[in-house]
Tab-separated table of C-alpha atoms and ligand atoms in Angstrom:
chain	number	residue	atom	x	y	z
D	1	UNK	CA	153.993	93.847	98.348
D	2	UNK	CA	151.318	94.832	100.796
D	3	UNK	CA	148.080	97.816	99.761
D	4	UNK	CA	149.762	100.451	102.400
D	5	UNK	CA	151.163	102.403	99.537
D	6	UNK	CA	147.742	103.878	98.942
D	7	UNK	CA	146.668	103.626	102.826
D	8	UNK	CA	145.271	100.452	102.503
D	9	UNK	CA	146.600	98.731	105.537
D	10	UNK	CA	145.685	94.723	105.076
D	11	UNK	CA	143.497	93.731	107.923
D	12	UNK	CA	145.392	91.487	110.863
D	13	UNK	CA	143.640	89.432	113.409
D	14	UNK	CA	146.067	88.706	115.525
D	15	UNK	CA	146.913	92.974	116.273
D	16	UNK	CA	144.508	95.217	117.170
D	17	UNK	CA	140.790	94.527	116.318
D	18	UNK	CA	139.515	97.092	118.264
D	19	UNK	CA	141.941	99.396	118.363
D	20	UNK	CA	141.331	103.015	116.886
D	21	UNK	CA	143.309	103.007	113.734
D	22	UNK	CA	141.662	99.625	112.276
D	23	UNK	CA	138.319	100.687	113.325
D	24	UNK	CA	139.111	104.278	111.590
D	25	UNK	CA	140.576	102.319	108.647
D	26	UNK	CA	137.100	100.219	107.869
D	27	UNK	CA	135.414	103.131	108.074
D	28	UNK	CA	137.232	104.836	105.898
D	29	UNK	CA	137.228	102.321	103.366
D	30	UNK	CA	133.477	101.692	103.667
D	31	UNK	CA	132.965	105.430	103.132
D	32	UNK	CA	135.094	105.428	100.100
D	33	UNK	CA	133.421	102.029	98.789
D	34	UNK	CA	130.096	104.123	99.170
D	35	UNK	CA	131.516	107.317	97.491
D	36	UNK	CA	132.810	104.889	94.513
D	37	UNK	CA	129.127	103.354	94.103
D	38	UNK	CA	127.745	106.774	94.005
D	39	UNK	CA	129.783	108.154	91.396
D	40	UNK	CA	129.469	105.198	88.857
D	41	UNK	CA	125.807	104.052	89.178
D	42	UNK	CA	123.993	105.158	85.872
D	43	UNK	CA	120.505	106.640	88.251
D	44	UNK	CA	120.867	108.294	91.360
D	45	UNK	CA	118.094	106.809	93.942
D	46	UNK	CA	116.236	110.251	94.169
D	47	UNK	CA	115.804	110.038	90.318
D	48	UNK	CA	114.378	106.637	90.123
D	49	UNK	CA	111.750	107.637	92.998
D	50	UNK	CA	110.373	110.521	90.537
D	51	UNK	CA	110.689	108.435	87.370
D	52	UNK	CA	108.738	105.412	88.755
D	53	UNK	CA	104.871	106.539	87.616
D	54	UNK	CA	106.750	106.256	83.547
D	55	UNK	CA	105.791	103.307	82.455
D	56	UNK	CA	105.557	101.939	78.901
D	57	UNK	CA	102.242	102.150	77.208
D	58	UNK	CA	100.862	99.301	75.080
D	59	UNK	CA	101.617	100.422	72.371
D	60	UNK	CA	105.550	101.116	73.475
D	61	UNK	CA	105.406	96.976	74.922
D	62	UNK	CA	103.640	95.863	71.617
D	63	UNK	CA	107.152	97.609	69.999
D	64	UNK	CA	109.520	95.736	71.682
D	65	UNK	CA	107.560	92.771	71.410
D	66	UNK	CA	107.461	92.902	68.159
D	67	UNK	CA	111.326	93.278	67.141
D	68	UNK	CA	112.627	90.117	66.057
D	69	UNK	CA	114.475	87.686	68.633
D	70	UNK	CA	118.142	88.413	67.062
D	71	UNK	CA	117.106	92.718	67.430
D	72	UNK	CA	116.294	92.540	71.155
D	73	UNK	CA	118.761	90.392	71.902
D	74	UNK	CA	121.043	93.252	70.334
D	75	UNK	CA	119.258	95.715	72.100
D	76	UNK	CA	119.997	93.994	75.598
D	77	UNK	CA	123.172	92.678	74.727
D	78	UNK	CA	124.200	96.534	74.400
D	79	UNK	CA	122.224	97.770	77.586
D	80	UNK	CA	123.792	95.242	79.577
D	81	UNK	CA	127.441	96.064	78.528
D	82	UNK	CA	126.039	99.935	79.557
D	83	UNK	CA	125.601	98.327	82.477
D	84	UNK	CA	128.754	96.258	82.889
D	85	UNK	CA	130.689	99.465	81.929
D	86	UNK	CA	129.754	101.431	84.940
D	87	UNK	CA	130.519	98.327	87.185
D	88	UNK	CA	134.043	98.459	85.835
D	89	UNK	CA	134.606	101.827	86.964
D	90	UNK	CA	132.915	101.359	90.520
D	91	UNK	CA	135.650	98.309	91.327
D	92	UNK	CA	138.539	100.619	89.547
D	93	UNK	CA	137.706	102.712	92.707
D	94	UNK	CA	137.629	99.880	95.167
D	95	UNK	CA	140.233	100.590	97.637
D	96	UNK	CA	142.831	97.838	96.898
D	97	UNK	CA	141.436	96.184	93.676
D	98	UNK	CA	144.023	98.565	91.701
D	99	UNK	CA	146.427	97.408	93.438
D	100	UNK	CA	145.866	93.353	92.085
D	101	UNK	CA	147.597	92.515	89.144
D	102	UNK	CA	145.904	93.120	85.275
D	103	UNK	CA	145.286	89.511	85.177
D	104	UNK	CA	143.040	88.947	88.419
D	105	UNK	CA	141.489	92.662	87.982
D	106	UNK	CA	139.937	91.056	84.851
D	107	UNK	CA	139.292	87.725	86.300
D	108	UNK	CA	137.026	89.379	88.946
D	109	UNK	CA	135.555	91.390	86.177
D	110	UNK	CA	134.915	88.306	83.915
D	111	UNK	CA	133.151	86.539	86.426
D	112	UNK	CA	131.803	89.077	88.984
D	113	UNK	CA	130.469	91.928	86.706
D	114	UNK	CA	127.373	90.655	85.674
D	115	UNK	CA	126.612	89.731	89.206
D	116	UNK	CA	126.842	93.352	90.102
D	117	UNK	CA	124.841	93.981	87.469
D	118	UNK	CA	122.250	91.789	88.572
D	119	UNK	CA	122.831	93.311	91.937
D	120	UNK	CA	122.061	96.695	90.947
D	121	UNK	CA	119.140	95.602	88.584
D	122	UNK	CA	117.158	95.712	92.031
D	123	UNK	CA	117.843	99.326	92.676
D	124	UNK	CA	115.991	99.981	89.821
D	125	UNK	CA	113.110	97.605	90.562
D	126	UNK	CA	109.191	98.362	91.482
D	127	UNK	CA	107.935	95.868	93.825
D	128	UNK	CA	104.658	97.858	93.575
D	129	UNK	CA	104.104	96.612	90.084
D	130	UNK	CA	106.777	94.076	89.610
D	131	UNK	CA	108.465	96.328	87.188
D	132	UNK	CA	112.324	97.593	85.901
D	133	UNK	CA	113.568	100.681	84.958
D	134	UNK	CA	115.225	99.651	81.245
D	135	UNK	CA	115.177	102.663	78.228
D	136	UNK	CA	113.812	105.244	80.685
D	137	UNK	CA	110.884	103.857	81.712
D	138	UNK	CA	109.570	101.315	83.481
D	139	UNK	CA	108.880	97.736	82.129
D	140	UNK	CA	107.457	94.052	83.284
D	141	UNK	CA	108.663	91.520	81.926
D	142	UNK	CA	106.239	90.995	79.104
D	143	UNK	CA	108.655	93.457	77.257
D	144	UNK	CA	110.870	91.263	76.759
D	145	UNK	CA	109.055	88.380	75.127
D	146	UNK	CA	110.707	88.504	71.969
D	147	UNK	CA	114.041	87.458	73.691
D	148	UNK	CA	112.391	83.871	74.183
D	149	UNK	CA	113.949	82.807	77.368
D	150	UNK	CA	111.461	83.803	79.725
D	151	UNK	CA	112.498	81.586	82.750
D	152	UNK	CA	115.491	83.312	82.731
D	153	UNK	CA	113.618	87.056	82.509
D	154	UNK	CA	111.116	85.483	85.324
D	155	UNK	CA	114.345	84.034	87.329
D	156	UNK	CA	116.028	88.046	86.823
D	157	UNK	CA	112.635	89.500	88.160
D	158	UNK	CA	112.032	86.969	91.108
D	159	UNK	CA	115.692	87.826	92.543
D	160	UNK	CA	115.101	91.662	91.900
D	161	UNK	CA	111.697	91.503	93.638
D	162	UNK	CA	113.333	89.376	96.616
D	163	UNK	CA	116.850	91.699	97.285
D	164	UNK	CA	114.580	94.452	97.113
D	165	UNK	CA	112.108	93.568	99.727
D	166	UNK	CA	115.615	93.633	101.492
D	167	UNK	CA	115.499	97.272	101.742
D	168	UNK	CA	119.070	97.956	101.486
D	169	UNK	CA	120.109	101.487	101.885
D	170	UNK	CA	122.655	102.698	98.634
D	171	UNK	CA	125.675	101.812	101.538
D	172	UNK	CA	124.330	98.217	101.892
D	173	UNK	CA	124.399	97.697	98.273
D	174	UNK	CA	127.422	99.490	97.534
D	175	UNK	CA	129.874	97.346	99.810
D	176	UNK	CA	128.013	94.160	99.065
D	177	UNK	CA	128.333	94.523	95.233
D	178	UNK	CA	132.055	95.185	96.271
D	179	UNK	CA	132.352	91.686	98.307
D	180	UNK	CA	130.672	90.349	95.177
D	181	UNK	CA	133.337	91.081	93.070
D	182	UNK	CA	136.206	90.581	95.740
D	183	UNK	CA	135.537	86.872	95.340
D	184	UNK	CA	139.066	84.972	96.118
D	185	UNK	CA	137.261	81.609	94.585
D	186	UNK	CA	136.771	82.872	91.082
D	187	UNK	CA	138.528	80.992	88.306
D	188	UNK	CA	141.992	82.149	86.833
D	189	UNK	CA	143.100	84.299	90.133
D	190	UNK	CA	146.514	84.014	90.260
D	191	UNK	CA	147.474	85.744	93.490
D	192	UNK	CA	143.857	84.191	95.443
D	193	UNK	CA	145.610	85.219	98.364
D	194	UNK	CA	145.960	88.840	97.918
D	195	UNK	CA	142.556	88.863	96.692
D	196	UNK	CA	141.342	87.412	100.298
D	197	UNK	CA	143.275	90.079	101.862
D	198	UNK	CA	141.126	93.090	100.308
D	199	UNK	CA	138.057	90.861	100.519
D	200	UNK	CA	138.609	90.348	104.450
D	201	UNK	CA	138.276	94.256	105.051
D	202	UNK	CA	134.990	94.591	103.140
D	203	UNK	CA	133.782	92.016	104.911
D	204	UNK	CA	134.744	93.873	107.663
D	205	UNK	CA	133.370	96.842	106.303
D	206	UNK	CA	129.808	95.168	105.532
D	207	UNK	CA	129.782	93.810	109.197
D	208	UNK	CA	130.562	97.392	110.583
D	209	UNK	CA	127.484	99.377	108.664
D	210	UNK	CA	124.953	96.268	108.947
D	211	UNK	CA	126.300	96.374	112.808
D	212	UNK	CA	125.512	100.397	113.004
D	213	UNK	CA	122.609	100.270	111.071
D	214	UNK	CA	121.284	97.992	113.344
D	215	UNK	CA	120.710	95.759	110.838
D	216	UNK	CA	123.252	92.484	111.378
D	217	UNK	CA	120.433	89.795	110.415
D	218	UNK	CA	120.857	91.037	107.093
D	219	UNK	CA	124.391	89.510	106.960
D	220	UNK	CA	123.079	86.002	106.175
D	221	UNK	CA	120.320	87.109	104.045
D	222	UNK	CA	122.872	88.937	101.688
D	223	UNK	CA	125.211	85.758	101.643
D	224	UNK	CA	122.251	83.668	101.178
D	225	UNK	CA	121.859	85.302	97.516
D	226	UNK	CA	125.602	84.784	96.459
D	227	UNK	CA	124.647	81.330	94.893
D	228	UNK	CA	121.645	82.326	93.497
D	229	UNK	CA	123.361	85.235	91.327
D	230	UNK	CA	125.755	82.304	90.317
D	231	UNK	CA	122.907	80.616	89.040
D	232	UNK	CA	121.514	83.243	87.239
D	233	UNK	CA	124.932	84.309	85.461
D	234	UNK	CA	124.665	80.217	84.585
D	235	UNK	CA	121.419	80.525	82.830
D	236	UNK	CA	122.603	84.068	81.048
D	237	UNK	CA	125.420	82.019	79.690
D	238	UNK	CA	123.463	78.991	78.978
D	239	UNK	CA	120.762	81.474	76.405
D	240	UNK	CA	123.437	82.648	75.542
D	241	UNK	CA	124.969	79.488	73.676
D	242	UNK	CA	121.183	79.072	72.152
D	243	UNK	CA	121.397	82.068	71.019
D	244	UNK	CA	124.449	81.691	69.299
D	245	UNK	CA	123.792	78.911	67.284
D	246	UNK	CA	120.859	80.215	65.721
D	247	UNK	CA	122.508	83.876	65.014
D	248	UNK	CA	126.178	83.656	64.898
D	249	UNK	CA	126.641	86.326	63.328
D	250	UNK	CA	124.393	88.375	64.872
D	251	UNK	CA	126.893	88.241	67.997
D	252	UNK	CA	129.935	87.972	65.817
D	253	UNK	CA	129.262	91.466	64.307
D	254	UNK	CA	126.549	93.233	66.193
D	255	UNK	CA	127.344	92.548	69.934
D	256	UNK	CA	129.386	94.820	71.808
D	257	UNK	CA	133.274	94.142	71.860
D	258	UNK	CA	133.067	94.148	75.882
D	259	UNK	CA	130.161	91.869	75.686
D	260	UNK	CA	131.898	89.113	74.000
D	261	UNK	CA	134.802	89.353	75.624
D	262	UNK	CA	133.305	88.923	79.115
D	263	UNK	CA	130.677	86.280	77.952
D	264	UNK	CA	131.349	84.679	74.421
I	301	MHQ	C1	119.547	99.161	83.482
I	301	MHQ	C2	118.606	98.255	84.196
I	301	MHQ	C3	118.471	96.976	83.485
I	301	MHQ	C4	117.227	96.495	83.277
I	301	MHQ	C5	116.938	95.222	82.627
I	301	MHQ	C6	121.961	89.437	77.601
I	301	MHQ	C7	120.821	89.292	76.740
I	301	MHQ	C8	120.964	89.877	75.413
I	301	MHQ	C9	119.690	88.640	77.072
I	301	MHQ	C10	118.151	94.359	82.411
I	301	MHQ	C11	119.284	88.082	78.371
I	301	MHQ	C12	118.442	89.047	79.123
I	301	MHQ	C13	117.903	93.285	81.380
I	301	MHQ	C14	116.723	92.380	81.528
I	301	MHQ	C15	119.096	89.877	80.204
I	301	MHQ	C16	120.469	89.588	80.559
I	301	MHQ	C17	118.530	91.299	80.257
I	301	MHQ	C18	117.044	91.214	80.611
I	301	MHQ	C19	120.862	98.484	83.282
I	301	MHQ	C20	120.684	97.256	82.459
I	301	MHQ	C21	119.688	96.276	83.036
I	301	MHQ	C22	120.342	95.685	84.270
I	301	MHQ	C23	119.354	95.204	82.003
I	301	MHQ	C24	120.564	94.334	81.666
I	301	MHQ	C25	120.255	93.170	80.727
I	301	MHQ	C26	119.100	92.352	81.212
I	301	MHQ	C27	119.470	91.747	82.536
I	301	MHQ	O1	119.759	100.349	84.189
């Protein structure tokens, strides 16, 4: 069974490259990648711009730093699965990933949403003052002392700060964080090769804005970062554990459902 039931046509090499239709077809599906970002991130970029002079006072850090380790891990357990939600939606609407069988949809999610996540994270990110937006205002990374794993908050920061010096326009972003999740290596995949197939025509799609954006030396730069979001996810999972053994039952009945499920 091939995507063309819902106009997907699966990218071949060997036809027409250049032809109309294919070149029509990418930019179709970039466009609707795009569209699908839009509607499913939780701040549009024109609202982050006029929220960025709210930062947290003092007072408002001294808070958070003051919850116990087990409450703010809570606390971000359930923003991240916020998070994590809106990334499920976003590749529901990914031309093609639909179309994949229950079992690989998931196994992309599994191991590819908190990527996105990550991904996103620098959308919301002030290089200015080395700050995120997280609760509706802005925050460094002091905030979130009382999780007690700050190489992993300063590792989160450091590849914020670097993919956002990247500049990316909402586009770039969108159909990379799609490519991130169309990842035909992931573990579990049962039909890899179908999984390659939608993959090859957002890479095709990436390769076609960079390329009109002027922009192809980004190409590299974004596939440069794949490994280090792998690490990251690593180290999430690693804390994770620690965290664990010291409050079982903190995650066994205060963590989000979804939030086990993808990471427990
Ligand atoms: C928001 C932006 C945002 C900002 C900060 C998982 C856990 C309990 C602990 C992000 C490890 C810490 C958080 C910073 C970690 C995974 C925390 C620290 C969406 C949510 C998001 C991305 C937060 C998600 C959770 C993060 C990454 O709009």
């Amino acid at each position: 069974m091939s995507g063309s039931e819902m106009g997907f046509r699966p990218f071949d090499p060997e036809s027409s490259f250049f032809s109309y239709p294919t070149s029509l077809h990418i930019e179709e599906l970039s466009a609707s990648i795009v569209r699908s970002h839009r509607e499913t991130t939780q701040y549009r970029p024109e609202e982050l711009q006029a929220l960025r002079w709210k930062v947290f006072s003092r007072e408002e850090i001294h808070a958070y730093q003051s919850k116990s380790v087990d409450e703010m891990w809570q606390h971000c357990a359930v923003r991240l699965t916020d998070a994590v939600q809106y990334v499920v939606e976003f590749a529901k609407r990914i031309p093609g990933f639909r179309q994949l069988c229950q079992n690989d949809q998931i196994a992309l999610l599994k191991s590819g949403s908190m990527e996105v996540v990550l991904v996103r994270m620098s959308r919301m990110f002030n290089t200015e003052n080395n700050t995120v937006f997280f609760d509706c205002k802005f925050a460094g990374t002091e905030l979130f002392k009382s999780l007690a794993c700050g190489d992993l908050i300063a590792a989160l920061f450091d590849f914020a700060h670097n993919l956002c010096a990247l500049r990316l326009t909402e586009q770039q972003i969108a159909v990379f964080t799609a490519l991130v999740l169309l990842n035909a290596d992931r573990p579990c995949l049962e039909d890899r090769e179908r999984v390659q197939r939608v993959r090859r025509d957002v890479e095709l799609a990436l390769s076609h804005i960079l390329h009109r954006d002027n922009q192809e030396s980004l190409l590299h730069k974004l596939y440069q970062r794949v490994p280090v979001l792998k690490s990251l996810c690593a180290l999430h999972i690693e804390k994770l554990r620690w965290f664990r053994q010291l409050y079982p039952l903190t995650v066994h009945s205060l963590f989000p459902p979804l939030y086990k499920e993808l990471f427990v």
